[in-house]
Amino acid sequence: MSYPADNGGPGAERSLGQLVATATTEMSALVHDEIALAKAELRQDVKRGAMGGAAISVAGVFAIFSLPVLSFAAAYGIHNLGLGLAWSFLIVGSAYLVLAGLAALLAVTKFKKVKPPERSIASAKRTAAVLGNAKPHPRDTTGRPIRPALAVKDEAEVVARSSA
């Protein structure tokens, strides 16, 4: 059983234009809802990332504050083995210098592997070569560009013809 178009029942026959308009409206609503969902998810991820960054920062601060305490503990631990206190601190300090030297050596080897951006440089050189060979548009004595269509004809003649 079909209902008349103006009745609006479940089986109401609608025109193609009405169907397209409804589909367009629903698609637009769907896209807007998807964008809103993506924004909400990104907002939540940003909050989580900020909280993670704050937590790692706090952990780093505590690690930095614990370094002197652990250094003193190591020095006094070596002192309890029978070595003098000065020698114990010297050993701990030397260990830190060795670690710093190893980190610096690692950094230098990584820096030596850094190369200039060869493809970008080559592309820039090609662009400069193309632009170097480019010729400017011809200009008359007043500095205005010469248009090929207007170069032969008098401007007054062109204006007179265009307004006729």
Short mmCIF file of C-alpha atoms in Angstrom, two decimals:
data_model
loop_
_atom_site.label_atom_id
_atom_site.label_comp_id
_atom_site.label_asym_id
_atom_site.label_seq_id
_atom_site.Cartn_x
_atom_site.Cartn_y
_atom_site.Cartn_z
CA MET A 1 0.00 0.00 0.00
CA SER A 2 1.40 3.42 -0.83
CA TYR A 3 0.50 6.72 0.75
CA PRO A 4 0.06 9.95 -1.12
CA ALA A 5 3.11 12.21 -1.24
CA ASP A 6 1.58 14.87 0.99
CA ASN A 7 0.57 12.37 3.71
CA GLY A 8 4.20 11.77 4.78
CA GLY A 9 3.56 8.18 5.83
CA PRO A 10 6.23 5.50 5.91
CA GLY A 11 5.81 4.59 2.28
CA ALA A 12 5.23 8.11 1.00
CA GLU A 13 6.51 8.63 -2.50
CA ARG A 14 8.93 11.51 -2.71
CA SER A 15 10.44 13.15 -5.74
CA LEU A 16 14.04 12.66 -6.73
CA GLY A 17 14.83 16.25 -5.70
CA GLN A 18 13.45 15.63 -2.21
CA LEU A 19 15.47 12.42 -1.89
CA VAL A 20 18.66 14.18 -3.00
CA ALA A 21 17.99 17.07 -0.61
CA THR A 22 17.41 14.66 2.28
CA ALA A 23 20.53 12.66 1.42
CA THR A 24 22.59 15.86 1.19
CA THR A 25 21.30 17.08 4.54
CA GLU A 26 21.99 13.74 6.19
CA MET A 27 25.48 13.53 4.66
CA SER A 28 26.24 17.04 5.87
CA ALA A 29 25.07 16.14 9.37
CA LEU A 30 27.15 12.97 9.27
CA VAL A 31 30.28 14.87 8.22
CA HIS A 32 29.72 17.46 10.95
CA ASP A 33 29.26 14.71 13.53
CA GLU A 34 32.45 12.97 12.36
CA ILE A 35 34.39 16.22 12.64
CA ALA A 36 33.01 16.81 16.14
CA LEU A 37 34.00 13.27 17.15
CA ALA A 38 37.52 13.75 15.75
CA LYS A 39 37.86 17.04 17.66
CA ALA A 40 36.73 15.40 20.90
CA GLU A 41 39.17 12.52 20.43
CA LEU A 42 42.04 14.89 19.65
CA ARG A 43 41.20 17.04 22.65
CA GLN A 44 41.29 13.95 24.87
CA ASP A 45 44.59 12.80 23.34
CA VAL A 46 46.13 16.24 23.85
CA LYS A 47 45.09 16.16 27.52
CA ARG A 48 46.63 12.70 27.92
CA GLY A 49 49.81 13.84 26.18
CA ALA A 50 50.06 16.91 28.40
CA MET A 51 49.58 14.82 31.51
CA GLY A 52 52.23 12.35 30.27
CA GLY A 53 54.63 15.20 29.57
CA ALA A 54 54.08 16.66 33.02
CA ALA A 55 54.60 13.24 34.64
CA ILE A 56 57.87 12.65 32.75
CA SER A 57 59.05 16.15 33.70
CA VAL A 58 58.38 15.46 37.39
CA ALA A 59 60.19 12.12 37.07
CA GLY A 60 63.18 13.89 35.48
CA VAL A 61 63.31 16.45 38.30
CA PHE A 62 63.28 13.69 40.92
CA ALA A 63 66.01 11.82 39.03
CA ILE A 64 68.18 14.95 38.93
CA PHE A 65 67.63 15.56 42.66
CA SER A 66 68.52 11.94 43.46
CA LEU A 67 71.85 12.10 41.61
CA PRO A 68 73.78 13.97 44.34
CA VAL A 69 72.30 11.76 47.05
CA LEU A 70 73.28 8.61 45.18
CA SER A 71 76.72 10.05 44.51
CA PHE A 72 77.27 10.65 48.21
CA ALA A 73 75.96 7.17 48.99
CA ALA A 74 78.37 5.63 46.48
CA ALA A 75 81.29 7.61 47.85
CA TYR A 76 80.50 6.68 51.46
CA GLY A 77 79.95 3.06 50.40
CA ILE A 78 83.44 2.97 48.86
CA HIS A 79 84.77 4.66 52.02
CA ASN A 80 83.25 1.87 54.13
CA LEU A 81 85.28 -0.65 52.10
CA GLY A 82 88.39 0.85 53.65
CA LEU A 83 89.43 3.55 51.19
CA GLY A 84 89.89 7.14 52.29
CA LEU A 85 86.95 9.51 51.96
CA ALA A 86 88.74 11.79 49.47
CA TRP A 87 89.66 8.82 47.27
CA SER A 88 86.07 7.57 47.41
CA PHE A 89 84.71 10.90 46.15
CA LEU A 90 87.46 11.02 43.53
CA ILE A 91 86.43 7.58 42.24
CA VAL A 92 82.76 8.58 42.01
CA GLY A 93 83.62 11.86 40.29
CA SER A 94 85.91 10.05 37.84
CA ALA A 95 83.14 7.58 37.04
CA TYR A 96 80.88 10.50 36.14
CA LEU A 97 83.60 11.99 33.94
CA VAL A 98 84.02 8.65 32.14
CA LEU A 99 80.24 8.48 31.56
CA ALA A 100 80.27 12.07 30.29
CA GLY A 101 83.14 11.24 27.93
CA LEU A 102 81.30 8.22 26.54
CA ALA A 103 78.17 10.31 25.99
CA ALA A 104 80.25 13.00 24.23
CA LEU A 105 81.90 10.36 22.03
CA LEU A 106 78.49 9.00 21.09
CA ALA A 107 77.29 12.53 20.28
CA VAL A 108 80.33 13.24 18.08
CA THR A 109 79.84 10.02 16.10
CA LYS A 110 76.17 10.89 15.56
CA PHE A 111 77.05 14.46 14.51
CA LYS A 112 79.58 13.15 11.98
CA LYS A 113 76.79 11.14 10.33
CA VAL A 114 74.74 14.30 9.73
CA LYS A 115 74.92 15.27 6.06
CA PRO A 116 73.74 18.41 4.30
CA PRO A 117 70.34 18.16 2.59
CA GLU A 118 71.77 17.18 -0.80
CA ARG A 119 68.45 16.81 -2.63
CA SER A 120 67.23 20.20 -1.40
CA ILE A 121 70.48 21.87 -2.41
CA ALA A 122 70.34 20.26 -5.87
CA SER A 123 66.72 21.32 -6.29
CA ALA A 124 67.55 24.88 -5.25
CA LYS A 125 70.43 24.96 -7.75
CA ARG A 126 68.17 23.73 -10.54
CA THR A 127 65.57 26.35 -9.67
CA ALA A 128 68.22 29.08 -9.61
CA ALA A 129 69.50 27.93 -13.02
CA VAL A 130 66.00 28.04 -14.50
CA LEU A 131 65.33 31.47 -13.02
CA GLY A 132 68.75 32.69 -14.18
CA ASN A 133 67.84 31.84 -17.77
CA ALA A 134 64.42 33.48 -17.56
CA LYS A 135 64.07 36.63 -19.60
CA PRO A 136 61.97 39.57 -18.43
CA HIS A 137 59.03 40.79 -20.46
CA PRO A 138 60.00 43.52 -22.93
CA ARG A 139 59.26 47.04 -21.71
CA ASP A 140 58.91 50.35 -23.50
CA THR A 141 60.85 53.50 -22.63
CA THR A 142 58.41 54.41 -19.84
CA GLY A 143 58.93 51.04 -18.12
CA ARG A 144 55.51 49.60 -18.94
CA PRO A 145 55.37 46.06 -20.35
CA ILE A 146 54.85 45.85 -24.08
CA ARG A 147 51.87 43.69 -24.94
CA PRO A 148 52.25 41.93 -28.28
CA ALA A 149 48.69 42.72 -29.36
CA LEU A 150 49.10 46.42 -28.46
CA ALA A 151 52.67 46.80 -29.69
CA VAL A 152 51.58 47.28 -33.30
CA LYS A 153 48.40 49.26 -32.75
CA ASP A 154 47.98 52.68 -31.29
CA GLU A 155 46.30 52.68 -27.86
CA ALA A 156 43.85 55.41 -28.91
CA GLU A 157 42.76 53.26 -31.84
CA VAL A 158 42.20 50.25 -29.57
CA VAL A 159 40.22 52.31 -27.08
CA ALA A 160 38.12 53.85 -29.85
CA ARG A 161 37.34 50.47 -31.32
CA SER A 162 36.45 48.89 -27.93
CA SER A 163 34.03 51.68 -27.03
CA ALA A 164 32.27 51.65 -30.42
#
